[in-house]
Coordinates of N, CA and C in Angstrom, one line a residue:
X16 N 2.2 13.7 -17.4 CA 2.3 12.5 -16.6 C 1.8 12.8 -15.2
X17 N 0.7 12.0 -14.3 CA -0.2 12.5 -13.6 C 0.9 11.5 -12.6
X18 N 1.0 11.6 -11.3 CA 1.7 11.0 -10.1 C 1.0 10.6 -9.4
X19 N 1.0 9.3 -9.0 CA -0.3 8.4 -7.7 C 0.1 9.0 -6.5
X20 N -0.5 9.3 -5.2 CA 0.2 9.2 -4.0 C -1.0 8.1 -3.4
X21 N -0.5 7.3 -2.8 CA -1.2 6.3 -1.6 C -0.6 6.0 -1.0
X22 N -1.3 5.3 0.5 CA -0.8 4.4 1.6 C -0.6 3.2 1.2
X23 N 0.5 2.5 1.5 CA 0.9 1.3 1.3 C -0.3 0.6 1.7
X24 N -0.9 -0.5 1.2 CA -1.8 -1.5 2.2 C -1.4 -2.7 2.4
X25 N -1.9 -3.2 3.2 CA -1.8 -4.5 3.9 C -1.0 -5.4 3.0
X26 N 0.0 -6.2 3.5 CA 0.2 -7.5 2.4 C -1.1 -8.5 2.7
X27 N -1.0 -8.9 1.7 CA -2.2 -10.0 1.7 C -1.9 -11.6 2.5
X28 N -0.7 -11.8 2.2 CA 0.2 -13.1 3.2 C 0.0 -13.2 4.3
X29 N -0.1 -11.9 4.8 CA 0.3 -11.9 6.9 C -1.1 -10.6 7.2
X30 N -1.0 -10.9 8.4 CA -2.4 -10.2 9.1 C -1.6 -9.3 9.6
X31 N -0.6 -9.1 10.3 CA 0.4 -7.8 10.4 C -0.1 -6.3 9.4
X32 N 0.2 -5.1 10.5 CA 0.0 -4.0 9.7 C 1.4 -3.1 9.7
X33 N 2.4 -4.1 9.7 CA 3.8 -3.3 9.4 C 4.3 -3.0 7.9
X34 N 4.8 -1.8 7.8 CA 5.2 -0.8 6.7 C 3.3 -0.6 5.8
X35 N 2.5 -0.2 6.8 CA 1.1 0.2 6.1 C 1.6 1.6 6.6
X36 N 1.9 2.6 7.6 CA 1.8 3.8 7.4 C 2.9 4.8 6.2
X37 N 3.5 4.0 5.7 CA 4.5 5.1 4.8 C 3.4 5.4 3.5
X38 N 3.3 6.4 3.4 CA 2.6 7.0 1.8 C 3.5 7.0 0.9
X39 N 3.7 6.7 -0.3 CA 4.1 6.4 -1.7 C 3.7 6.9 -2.8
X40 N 4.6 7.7 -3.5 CA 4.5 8.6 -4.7 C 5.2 8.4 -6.0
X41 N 4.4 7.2 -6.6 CA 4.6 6.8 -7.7 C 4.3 7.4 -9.2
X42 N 5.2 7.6 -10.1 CA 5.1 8.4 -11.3 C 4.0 7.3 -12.0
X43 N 3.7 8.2 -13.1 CA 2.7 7.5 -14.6 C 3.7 6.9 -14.9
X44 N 3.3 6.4 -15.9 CA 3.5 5.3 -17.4 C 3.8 6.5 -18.4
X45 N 4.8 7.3 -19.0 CA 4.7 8.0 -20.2 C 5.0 7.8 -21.8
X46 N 5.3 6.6 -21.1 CA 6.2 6.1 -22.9 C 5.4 4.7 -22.4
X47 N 5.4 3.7 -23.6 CA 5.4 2.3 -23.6 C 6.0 1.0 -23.8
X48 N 6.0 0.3 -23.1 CA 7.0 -0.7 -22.4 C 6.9 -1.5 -24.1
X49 N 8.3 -1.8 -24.4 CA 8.6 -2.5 -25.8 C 9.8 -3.5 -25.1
X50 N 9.7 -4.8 -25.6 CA 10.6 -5.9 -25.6 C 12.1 -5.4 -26.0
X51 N 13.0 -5.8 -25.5 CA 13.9 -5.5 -26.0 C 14.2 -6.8 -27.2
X52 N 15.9 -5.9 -28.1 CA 16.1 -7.0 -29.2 C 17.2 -8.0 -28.7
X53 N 17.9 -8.0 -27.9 CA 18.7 -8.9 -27.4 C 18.2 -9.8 -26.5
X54 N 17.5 -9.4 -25.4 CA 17.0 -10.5 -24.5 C 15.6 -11.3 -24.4
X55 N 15.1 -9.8 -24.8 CA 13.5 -9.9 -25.0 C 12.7 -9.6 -23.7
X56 N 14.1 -8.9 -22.3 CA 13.1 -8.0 -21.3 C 12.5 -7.2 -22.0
X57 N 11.3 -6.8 -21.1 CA 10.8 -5.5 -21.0 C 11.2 -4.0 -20.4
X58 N 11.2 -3.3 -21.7 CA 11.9 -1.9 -21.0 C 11.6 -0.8 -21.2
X59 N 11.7 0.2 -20.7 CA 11.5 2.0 -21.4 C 12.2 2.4 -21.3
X60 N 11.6 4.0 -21.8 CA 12.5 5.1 -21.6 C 12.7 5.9 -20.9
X61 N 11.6 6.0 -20.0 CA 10.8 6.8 -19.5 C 11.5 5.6 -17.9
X62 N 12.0 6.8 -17.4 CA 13.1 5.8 -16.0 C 12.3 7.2 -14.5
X63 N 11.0 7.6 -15.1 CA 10.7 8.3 -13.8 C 9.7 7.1 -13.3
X64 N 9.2 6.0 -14.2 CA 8.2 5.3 -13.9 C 8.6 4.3 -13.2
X65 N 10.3 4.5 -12.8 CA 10.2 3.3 -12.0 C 10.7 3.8 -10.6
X66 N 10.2 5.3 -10.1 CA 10.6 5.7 -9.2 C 9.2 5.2 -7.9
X67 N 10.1 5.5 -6.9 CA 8.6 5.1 -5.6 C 9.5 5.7 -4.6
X68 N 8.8 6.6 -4.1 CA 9.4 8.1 -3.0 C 8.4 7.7 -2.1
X69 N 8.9 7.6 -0.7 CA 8.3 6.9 0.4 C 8.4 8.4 1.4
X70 N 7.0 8.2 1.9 CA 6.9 9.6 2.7 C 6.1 9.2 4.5
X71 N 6.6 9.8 5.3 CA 6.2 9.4 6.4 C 4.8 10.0 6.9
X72 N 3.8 10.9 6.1 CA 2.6 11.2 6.1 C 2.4 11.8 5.0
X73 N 1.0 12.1 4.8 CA 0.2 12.4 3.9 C 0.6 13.9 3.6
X74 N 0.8 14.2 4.5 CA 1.0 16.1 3.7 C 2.3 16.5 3.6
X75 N 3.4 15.5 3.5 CA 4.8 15.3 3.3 C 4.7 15.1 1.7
X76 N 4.4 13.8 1.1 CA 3.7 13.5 0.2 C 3.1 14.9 -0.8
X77 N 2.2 15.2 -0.1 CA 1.6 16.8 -1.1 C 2.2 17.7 -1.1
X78 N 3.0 18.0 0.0 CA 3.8 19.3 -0.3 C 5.4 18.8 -1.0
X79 N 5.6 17.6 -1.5 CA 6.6 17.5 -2.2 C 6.5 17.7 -3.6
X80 N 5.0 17.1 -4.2 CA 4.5 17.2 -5.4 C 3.9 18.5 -5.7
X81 N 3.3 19.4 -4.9 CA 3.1 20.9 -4.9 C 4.6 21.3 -5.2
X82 N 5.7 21.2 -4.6 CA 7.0 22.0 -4.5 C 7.2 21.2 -5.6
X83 N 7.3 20.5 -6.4 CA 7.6 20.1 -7.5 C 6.8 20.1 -8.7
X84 N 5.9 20.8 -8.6 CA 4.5 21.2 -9.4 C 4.1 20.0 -10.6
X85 N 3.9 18.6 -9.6 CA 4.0 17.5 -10.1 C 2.6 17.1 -9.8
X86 N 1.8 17.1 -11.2 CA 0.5 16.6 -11.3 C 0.0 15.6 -10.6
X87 N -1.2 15.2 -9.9 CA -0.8 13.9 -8.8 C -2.6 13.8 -8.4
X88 N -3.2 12.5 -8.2 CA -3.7 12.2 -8.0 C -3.6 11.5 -6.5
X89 N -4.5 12.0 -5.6 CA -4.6 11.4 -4.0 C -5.9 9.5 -3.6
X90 N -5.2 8.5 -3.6 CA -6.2 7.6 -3.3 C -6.4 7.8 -1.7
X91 N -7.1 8.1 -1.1 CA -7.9 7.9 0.3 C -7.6 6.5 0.5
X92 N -7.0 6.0 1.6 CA -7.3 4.0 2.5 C -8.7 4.4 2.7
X93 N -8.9 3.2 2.1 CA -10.3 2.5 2.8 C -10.0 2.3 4.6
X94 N -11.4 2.6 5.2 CA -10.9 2.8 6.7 C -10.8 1.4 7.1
X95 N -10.5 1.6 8.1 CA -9.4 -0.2 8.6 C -10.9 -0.3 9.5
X96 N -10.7 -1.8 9.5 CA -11.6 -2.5 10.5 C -11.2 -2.4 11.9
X97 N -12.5 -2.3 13.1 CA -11.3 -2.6 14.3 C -11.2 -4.2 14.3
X98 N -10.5 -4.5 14.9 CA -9.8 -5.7 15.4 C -10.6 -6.3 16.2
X99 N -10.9 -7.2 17.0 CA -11.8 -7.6 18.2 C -10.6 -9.1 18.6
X100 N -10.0 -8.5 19.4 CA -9.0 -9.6 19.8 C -9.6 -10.8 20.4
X101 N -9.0 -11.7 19.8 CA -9.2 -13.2 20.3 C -9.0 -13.7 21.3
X102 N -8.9 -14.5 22.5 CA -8.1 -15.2 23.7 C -8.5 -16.8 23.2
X103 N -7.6 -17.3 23.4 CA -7.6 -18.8 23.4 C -8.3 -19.3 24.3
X104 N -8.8 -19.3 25.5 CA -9.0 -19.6 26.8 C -10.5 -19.5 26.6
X105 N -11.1 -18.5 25.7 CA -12.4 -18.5 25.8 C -13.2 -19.5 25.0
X106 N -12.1 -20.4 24.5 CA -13.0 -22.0 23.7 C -13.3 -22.8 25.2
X107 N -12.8 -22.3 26.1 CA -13.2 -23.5 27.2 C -13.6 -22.5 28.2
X108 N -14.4 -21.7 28.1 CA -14.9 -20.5 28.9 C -16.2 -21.6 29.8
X109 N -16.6 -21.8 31.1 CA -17.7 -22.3 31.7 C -19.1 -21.6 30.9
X110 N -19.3 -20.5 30.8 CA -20.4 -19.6 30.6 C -20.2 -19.4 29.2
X111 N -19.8 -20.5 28.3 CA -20.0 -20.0 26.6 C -21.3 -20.3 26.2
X112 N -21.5 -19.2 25.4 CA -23.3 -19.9 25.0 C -23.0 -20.2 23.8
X113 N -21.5 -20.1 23.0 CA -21.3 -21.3 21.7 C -22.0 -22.7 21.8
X114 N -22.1 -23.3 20.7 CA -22.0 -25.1 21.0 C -20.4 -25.1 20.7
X115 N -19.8 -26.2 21.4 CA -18.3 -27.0 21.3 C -18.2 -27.5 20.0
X116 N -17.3 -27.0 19.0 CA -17.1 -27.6 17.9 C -16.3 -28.4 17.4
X117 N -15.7 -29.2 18.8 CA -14.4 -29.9 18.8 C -14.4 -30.9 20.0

C-alpha cells in the first residue's frame, strides 16, 4: 500500500489561501469498498484508508513515512500565481487608458 503525501490546495469556493500550507499523508486503497448487508453503506476493512496525518512542512511529512518505512509517493503544488492586487479607486482613476464600462 503506497501513501500520498501533498499540500492541501486551494478550496475552490473562496479565493482565500487558508489551511493551503499543512502537507497531508494519506494511506492507499488496500482492500475494496463492498456495500454493506444491513444498510447498504459503503465500507472496508482496511481502516488505514481512512487515515489523513496533517504535517506542518514537507520534510515532517518524509521523515515520518521514512521512520515508518511507509511506501509513499510525493505530489509537488503547482507554483502559485502572484496576485496583482486590485484598488477600487482605480475604476475612476483621471489618467485610465481603460474605456468606462459602466
Amino acid at each position: 500500500m503506497t501513501a500520498r503525501i501533498y499540500r492541501q490546495p486551494k478550496s475552490a469556493g473562496q479565493s482565500g489561501q487558508s489551511q493551503t500550507h499543512t502537507w497531508i499523508l494519506e494511506y492507499g486503497q488496500s482492500s475494496p469498498h463492498r456495500p454493506g448487508g444491513l444498510m447498504g453503506w459503503t465500507g472496508s476493512r482496511d481502516t488505514r484508508s481512512q487515515l489523513r496525518l496533517k504535517f506542518g512542512s514537507r520534510d515532517e511529512a518524509l521523515g515520518y513515512a521514512q521512520l515508518h518505512a511507509i511506501a509513499y509517493e510525493l505530489e509537488e503544488p503547482a507554483p502559485s500565481r502572484a496576485r496583482k492586487p486590485k484598488v477600487y479607486a482605480d475604476n475612476f482613476a483621471s489618467g485610465r487608458v481603460q474605456n468606462w464600462t459602466h
